[in-house]
């Protein structure tokens, strides 16, 4: 944990907030994002192929865990700490994977960044105690 201070004032201090409100947890316990099936391209493709096109996305277990840890209060760093303790990965591996995931869901406009936290506002001991 001694390397955590190097992340101060960095992308990992951003606080993500879910803005895609059409999602649910499916029967397997995974997050399922319900995507718009009513845009013109999907309708036309559906008509051309004469079949319903399903654009919904089911996350895997790690992505589901990351998604469910996005609460509008935790920074990416805090979520990475939670992810690390839910896997056998190193902190750097958990953080790297989470950053890729955050970039993906941000580019798809499923999250926004609410604010940037200062390292002084992160209680690492409290996060670890909740695990």
mmCIF file with all atom_site columns, C-alpha atoms in Angstrom:
data_model
loop_
_atom_site.group_PDB
_atom_site.id
_atom_site.type_symbol
_atom_site.label_atom_id
_atom_site.label_alt_id
_atom_site.label_comp_id
_atom_site.label_asym_id
_atom_site.label_entity_id
_atom_site.label_seq_id
_atom_site.pdbx_PDB_ins_code
_atom_site.Cartn_x
_atom_site.Cartn_y
_atom_site.Cartn_z
_atom_site.occupancy
_atom_site.B_iso_or_equiv
_atom_site.pdbx_formal_charge
_atom_site.auth_seq_id
_atom_site.auth_comp_id
_atom_site.auth_asym_id
_atom_site.auth_atom_id
_atom_site.pdbx_PDB_model_num
ATOM 1   C CA . UNK A 1 1   ? 0.000   0.000   0.000   1.00 0.00 ? 1   UNK A CA 1
ATOM 2   C CA . UNK A 1 2   ? 3.011   2.282   0.166   1.00 0.00 ? 2   UNK A CA 1
ATOM 3   C CA . UNK A 1 3   ? 2.660   3.075   -3.533  1.00 0.00 ? 3   UNK A CA 1
ATOM 4   C CA . UNK A 1 4   ? -0.845  4.479   -3.136  1.00 0.00 ? 4   UNK A CA 1
ATOM 5   C CA . UNK A 1 5   ? 0.387   8.046   -2.570  1.00 0.00 ? 5   UNK A CA 1
ATOM 6   C CA . UNK A 1 6   ? 1.703   8.143   -6.144  1.00 0.00 ? 6   UNK A CA 1
ATOM 7   C CA . UNK A 1 7   ? -1.943  8.081   -7.308  1.00 0.00 ? 7   UNK A CA 1
ATOM 8   C CA . UNK A 1 8   ? -2.840  11.420  -5.687  1.00 0.00 ? 8   UNK A CA 1
ATOM 9   C CA . UNK A 1 9   ? -4.250  13.987  -8.160  1.00 0.00 ? 9   UNK A CA 1
ATOM 10  C CA . UNK A 1 10  ? -4.549  11.371  -10.866 1.00 0.00 ? 10  UNK A CA 1
ATOM 11  C CA . UNK A 1 11  ? -7.297  9.793   -12.971 1.00 0.00 ? 11  UNK A CA 1
ATOM 12  C CA . UNK A 1 12  ? -7.784  7.175   -10.249 1.00 0.00 ? 12  UNK A CA 1
ATOM 13  C CA . UNK A 1 13  ? -9.010  9.915   -7.940  1.00 0.00 ? 13  UNK A CA 1
ATOM 14  C CA . UNK A 1 14  ? -12.034 10.559  -10.185 1.00 0.00 ? 14  UNK A CA 1
ATOM 15  C CA . UNK A 1 15  ? -15.407 9.594   -8.737  1.00 0.00 ? 15  UNK A CA 1
ATOM 16  C CA . UNK A 1 16  ? -17.607 7.803   -11.294 1.00 0.00 ? 16  UNK A CA 1
ATOM 17  C CA . UNK A 1 17  ? -21.381 7.991   -11.227 1.00 0.00 ? 17  UNK A CA 1
ATOM 18  C CA . UNK A 1 18  ? -23.713 5.704   -13.176 1.00 0.00 ? 18  UNK A CA 1
ATOM 19  C CA . UNK A 1 19  ? -25.850 7.653   -15.642 1.00 0.00 ? 19  UNK A CA 1
ATOM 20  C CA . UNK A 1 20  ? -27.208 4.717   -17.667 1.00 0.00 ? 20  UNK A CA 1
ATOM 21  C CA . UNK A 1 21  ? -30.332 3.969   -15.672 1.00 0.00 ? 21  UNK A CA 1
ATOM 22  C CA . UNK A 1 22  ? -31.687 1.060   -17.717 1.00 0.00 ? 22  UNK A CA 1
ATOM 23  C CA . UNK A 1 23  ? -29.937 -1.927  -16.163 1.00 0.00 ? 23  UNK A CA 1
ATOM 24  C CA . UNK A 1 24  ? -30.730 -4.812  -13.872 1.00 0.00 ? 24  UNK A CA 1
ATOM 25  C CA . UNK A 1 25  ? -29.185 -7.808  -12.180 1.00 0.00 ? 25  UNK A CA 1
ATOM 26  C CA . UNK A 1 26  ? -30.105 -10.961 -14.074 1.00 0.00 ? 26  UNK A CA 1
ATOM 27  C CA . UNK A 1 27  ? -30.834 -14.447 -12.725 1.00 0.00 ? 27  UNK A CA 1
ATOM 28  C CA . UNK A 1 28  ? -27.110 -15.301 -12.732 1.00 0.00 ? 28  UNK A CA 1
ATOM 29  C CA . UNK A 1 29  ? -26.357 -12.284 -10.512 1.00 0.00 ? 29  UNK A CA 1
ATOM 30  C CA . UNK A 1 30  ? -24.657 -10.333 -13.289 1.00 0.00 ? 30  UNK A CA 1
ATOM 31  C CA . UNK A 1 31  ? -25.363 -6.786  -14.416 1.00 0.00 ? 31  UNK A CA 1
ATOM 32  C CA . UNK A 1 32  ? -27.336 -6.602  -17.657 1.00 0.00 ? 32  UNK A CA 1
ATOM 33  C CA . UNK A 1 33  ? -27.349 -3.249  -19.436 1.00 0.00 ? 33  UNK A CA 1
ATOM 34  C CA . UNK A 1 34  ? -30.532 -2.769  -21.439 1.00 0.00 ? 34  UNK A CA 1
ATOM 35  C CA . UNK A 1 35  ? -29.620 -0.802  -24.543 1.00 0.00 ? 35  UNK A CA 1
ATOM 36  C CA . UNK A 1 36  ? -31.831 1.224   -26.847 1.00 0.00 ? 36  UNK A CA 1
ATOM 37  C CA . UNK A 1 37  ? -33.477 -0.992  -29.449 1.00 0.00 ? 37  UNK A CA 1
ATOM 38  C CA . UNK A 1 38  ? -35.416 1.858   -30.955 1.00 0.00 ? 38  UNK A CA 1
ATOM 39  C CA . UNK A 1 39  ? -32.737 3.776   -32.811 1.00 0.00 ? 39  UNK A CA 1
ATOM 40  C CA . UNK A 1 40  ? -33.049 3.961   -36.575 1.00 0.00 ? 40  UNK A CA 1
ATOM 41  C CA . UNK A 1 41  ? -30.035 1.750   -37.364 1.00 0.00 ? 41  UNK A CA 1
ATOM 42  C CA . UNK A 1 42  ? -31.211 -1.060  -35.088 1.00 0.00 ? 42  UNK A CA 1
ATOM 43  C CA . UNK A 1 43  ? -34.760 -0.871  -36.456 1.00 0.00 ? 43  UNK A CA 1
ATOM 44  C CA . UNK A 1 44  ? -33.537 -0.943  -40.050 1.00 0.00 ? 44  UNK A CA 1
ATOM 45  C CA . UNK A 1 45  ? -31.133 -3.826  -39.381 1.00 0.00 ? 45  UNK A CA 1
ATOM 46  C CA . UNK A 1 46  ? -33.889 -5.731  -37.632 1.00 0.00 ? 46  UNK A CA 1
ATOM 47  C CA . UNK A 1 47  ? -36.197 -5.208  -40.591 1.00 0.00 ? 47  UNK A CA 1
ATOM 48  C CA . UNK A 1 48  ? -33.514 -6.194  -43.129 1.00 0.00 ? 48  UNK A CA 1
ATOM 49  C CA . UNK A 1 49  ? -32.588 -9.363  -41.261 1.00 0.00 ? 49  UNK A CA 1
ATOM 50  C CA . UNK A 1 50  ? -36.196 -10.090 -40.330 1.00 0.00 ? 50  UNK A CA 1
ATOM 51  C CA . UNK A 1 51  ? -35.179 -10.788 -36.751 1.00 0.00 ? 51  UNK A CA 1
ATOM 52  C CA . UNK A 1 52  ? -35.030 -8.998  -33.420 1.00 0.00 ? 52  UNK A CA 1
ATOM 53  C CA . UNK A 1 53  ? -31.570 -7.649  -32.685 1.00 0.00 ? 53  UNK A CA 1
ATOM 54  C CA . UNK A 1 54  ? -30.542 -7.896  -29.046 1.00 0.00 ? 54  UNK A CA 1
ATOM 55  C CA . UNK A 1 55  ? -27.977 -5.241  -28.150 1.00 0.00 ? 55  UNK A CA 1
ATOM 56  C CA . UNK A 1 56  ? -28.101 -5.775  -24.388 1.00 0.00 ? 56  UNK A CA 1
ATOM 57  C CA . UNK A 1 57  ? -24.778 -6.350  -22.636 1.00 0.00 ? 57  UNK A CA 1
ATOM 58  C CA . UNK A 1 58  ? -24.189 -8.811  -19.817 1.00 0.00 ? 58  UNK A CA 1
ATOM 59  C CA . UNK A 1 59  ? -21.134 -8.057  -17.696 1.00 0.00 ? 59  UNK A CA 1
ATOM 60  C CA . UNK A 1 60  ? -18.858 -10.772 -16.367 1.00 0.00 ? 60  UNK A CA 1
ATOM 61  C CA . UNK A 1 61  ? -18.356 -11.203 -12.614 1.00 0.00 ? 61  UNK A CA 1
ATOM 62  C CA . UNK A 1 62  ? -15.514 -8.687  -12.263 1.00 0.00 ? 62  UNK A CA 1
ATOM 63  C CA . UNK A 1 63  ? -17.284 -6.052  -14.341 1.00 0.00 ? 63  UNK A CA 1
ATOM 64  C CA . UNK A 1 64  ? -20.479 -6.642  -12.370 1.00 0.00 ? 64  UNK A CA 1
ATOM 65  C CA . UNK A 1 65  ? -18.575 -6.181  -9.118  1.00 0.00 ? 65  UNK A CA 1
ATOM 66  C CA . UNK A 1 66  ? -16.970 -2.957  -10.377 1.00 0.00 ? 66  UNK A CA 1
ATOM 67  C CA . UNK A 1 67  ? -20.322 -1.623  -11.640 1.00 0.00 ? 67  UNK A CA 1
ATOM 68  C CA . UNK A 1 68  ? -22.032 -2.334  -8.337  1.00 0.00 ? 68  UNK A CA 1
ATOM 69  C CA . UNK A 1 69  ? -19.220 -0.564  -6.466  1.00 0.00 ? 69  UNK A CA 1
ATOM 70  C CA . UNK A 1 70  ? -19.856 2.648   -8.395  1.00 0.00 ? 70  UNK A CA 1
ATOM 71  C CA . UNK A 1 71  ? -21.909 4.653   -5.929  1.00 0.00 ? 71  UNK A CA 1
ATOM 72  C CA . UNK A 1 72  ? -21.068 8.245   -6.823  1.00 0.00 ? 72  UNK A CA 1
ATOM 73  C CA . UNK A 1 73  ? -18.915 8.530   -3.685  1.00 0.00 ? 73  UNK A CA 1
ATOM 74  C CA . UNK A 1 74  ? -16.036 6.095   -4.228  1.00 0.00 ? 74  UNK A CA 1
ATOM 75  C CA . UNK A 1 75  ? -13.090 7.047   -6.397  1.00 0.00 ? 75  UNK A CA 1
ATOM 76  C CA . UNK A 1 76  ? -11.609 4.685   -8.958  1.00 0.00 ? 76  UNK A CA 1
ATOM 77  C CA . UNK A 1 77  ? -8.778  4.082   -6.483  1.00 0.00 ? 77  UNK A CA 1
ATOM 78  C CA . UNK A 1 78  ? -11.249 3.006   -3.794  1.00 0.00 ? 78  UNK A CA 1
ATOM 79  C CA . UNK A 1 79  ? -13.097 0.732   -6.191  1.00 0.00 ? 79  UNK A CA 1
ATOM 80  C CA . UNK A 1 80  ? -9.775  -0.816  -7.254  1.00 0.00 ? 80  UNK A CA 1
ATOM 81  C CA . UNK A 1 81  ? -8.993  -1.535  -3.597  1.00 0.00 ? 81  UNK A CA 1
ATOM 82  C CA . UNK A 1 82  ? -12.353 -3.277  -3.226  1.00 0.00 ? 82  UNK A CA 1
ATOM 83  C CA . UNK A 1 83  ? -11.749 -5.227  -6.436  1.00 0.00 ? 83  UNK A CA 1
ATOM 84  C CA . UNK A 1 84  ? -8.290  -6.268  -5.246  1.00 0.00 ? 84  UNK A CA 1
ATOM 85  C CA . UNK A 1 85  ? -9.691  -7.745  -2.052  1.00 0.00 ? 85  UNK A CA 1
ATOM 86  C CA . UNK A 1 86  ? -12.357 -9.646  -4.003  1.00 0.00 ? 86  UNK A CA 1
ATOM 87  C CA . UNK A 1 87  ? -9.751  -11.331 -6.231  1.00 0.00 ? 87  UNK A CA 1
ATOM 88  C CA . UNK A 1 88  ? -6.300  -12.844 -5.865  1.00 0.00 ? 88  UNK A CA 1
ATOM 89  C CA . UNK A 1 89  ? -4.845  -10.107 -8.063  1.00 0.00 ? 89  UNK A CA 1
ATOM 90  C CA . UNK A 1 90  ? -2.216  -7.608  -7.078  1.00 0.00 ? 90  UNK A CA 1
ATOM 91  C CA . UNK A 1 91  ? -3.384  -4.062  -6.536  1.00 0.00 ? 91  UNK A CA 1
ATOM 92  C CA . UNK A 1 92  ? -1.687  -2.917  -9.757  1.00 0.00 ? 92  UNK A CA 1
ATOM 93  C CA . UNK A 1 93  ? -3.456  -5.652  -11.781 1.00 0.00 ? 93  UNK A CA 1
ATOM 94  C CA . UNK A 1 94  ? -6.835  -4.806  -10.237 1.00 0.00 ? 94  UNK A CA 1
ATOM 95  C CA . UNK A 1 95  ? -6.295  -1.109  -10.905 1.00 0.00 ? 95  UNK A CA 1
ATOM 96  C CA . UNK A 1 96  ? -5.152  -1.648  -14.497 1.00 0.00 ? 96  UNK A CA 1
ATOM 97  C CA . UNK A 1 97  ? -8.170  -3.822  -15.296 1.00 0.00 ? 97  UNK A CA 1
ATOM 98  C CA . UNK A 1 98  ? -10.522 -1.336  -13.617 1.00 0.00 ? 98  UNK A CA 1
ATOM 99  C CA . UNK A 1 99  ? -9.091  1.634   -15.523 1.00 0.00 ? 99  UNK A CA 1
ATOM 100 C CA . UNK A 1 100 ? -9.717  -0.164  -18.835 1.00 0.00 ? 100 UNK A CA 1
ATOM 101 C CA . UNK A 1 101 ? -13.273 -0.955  -17.726 1.00 0.00 ? 101 UNK A CA 1
ATOM 102 C CA . UNK A 1 102 ? -13.909 2.638   -16.607 1.00 0.00 ? 102 UNK A CA 1
ATOM 103 C CA . UNK A 1 103 ? -12.656 3.964   -19.933 1.00 0.00 ? 103 UNK A CA 1
ATOM 104 C CA . UNK A 1 104 ? -14.959 1.554   -21.785 1.00 0.00 ? 104 UNK A CA 1
ATOM 105 C CA . UNK A 1 105 ? -18.086 2.428   -19.830 1.00 0.00 ? 105 UNK A CA 1
ATOM 106 C CA . UNK A 1 106 ? -17.255 6.145   -19.926 1.00 0.00 ? 106 UNK A CA 1
ATOM 107 C CA . UNK A 1 107 ? -16.809 6.129   -23.722 1.00 0.00 ? 107 UNK A CA 1
ATOM 108 C CA . UNK A 1 108 ? -20.202 4.446   -24.032 1.00 0.00 ? 108 UNK A CA 1
ATOM 109 C CA . UNK A 1 109 ? -21.709 7.207   -21.860 1.00 0.00 ? 109 UNK A CA 1
ATOM 110 C CA . UNK A 1 110 ? -22.888 4.813   -19.163 1.00 0.00 ? 110 UNK A CA 1
ATOM 111 C CA . UNK A 1 111 ? -21.030 6.728   -16.450 1.00 0.00 ? 111 UNK A CA 1
ATOM 112 C CA . UNK A 1 112 ? -19.903 10.293  -15.866 1.00 0.00 ? 112 UNK A CA 1
ATOM 113 C CA . UNK A 1 113 ? -17.266 11.624  -13.525 1.00 0.00 ? 113 UNK A CA 1
ATOM 114 C CA . UNK A 1 114 ? -18.847 13.489  -10.660 1.00 0.00 ? 114 UNK A CA 1
ATOM 115 C CA . UNK A 1 115 ? -15.784 14.991  -8.996  1.00 0.00 ? 115 UNK A CA 1
ATOM 116 C CA . UNK A 1 116 ? -12.134 14.448  -8.220  1.00 0.00 ? 116 UNK A CA 1
ATOM 117 C CA . UNK A 1 117 ? -11.211 13.394  -4.706  1.00 0.00 ? 117 UNK A CA 1
ATOM 118 C CA . UNK A 1 118 ? -8.129  14.407  -2.834  1.00 0.00 ? 118 UNK A CA 1
ATOM 119 C CA . UNK A 1 119 ? -6.064  11.595  -1.339  1.00 0.00 ? 119 UNK A CA 1
ATOM 120 C CA . UNK A 1 120 ? -6.715  13.110  2.116   1.00 0.00 ? 120 UNK A CA 1
ATOM 121 C CA . UNK A 1 121 ? -10.439 12.289  1.699   1.00 0.00 ? 121 UNK A CA 1
ATOM 122 C CA . UNK A 1 122 ? -9.874  8.555   1.265   1.00 0.00 ? 122 UNK A CA 1
ATOM 123 C CA . UNK A 1 123 ? -10.080 6.348   4.326   1.00 0.00 ? 123 UNK A CA 1
ATOM 124 C CA . UNK A 1 124 ? -8.314  3.184   3.161   1.00 0.00 ? 124 UNK A CA 1
ATOM 125 C CA . UNK A 1 125 ? -8.673  1.457   6.517   1.00 0.00 ? 125 UNK A CA 1
ATOM 126 C CA . UNK A 1 126 ? -12.444 2.008   6.445   1.00 0.00 ? 126 UNK A CA 1
ATOM 127 C CA . UNK A 1 127 ? -12.634 0.543   2.920   1.00 0.00 ? 127 UNK A CA 1
ATOM 128 C CA . UNK A 1 128 ? -10.684 -2.536  3.924   1.00 0.00 ? 128 UNK A CA 1
ATOM 129 C CA . UNK A 1 129 ? -12.800 -2.992  7.075   1.00 0.00 ? 129 UNK A CA 1
ATOM 130 C CA . UNK A 1 130 ? -15.959 -3.148  4.933   1.00 0.00 ? 130 UNK A CA 1
ATOM 131 C CA . UNK A 1 131 ? -14.644 -6.104  2.973   1.00 0.00 ? 131 UNK A CA 1
#
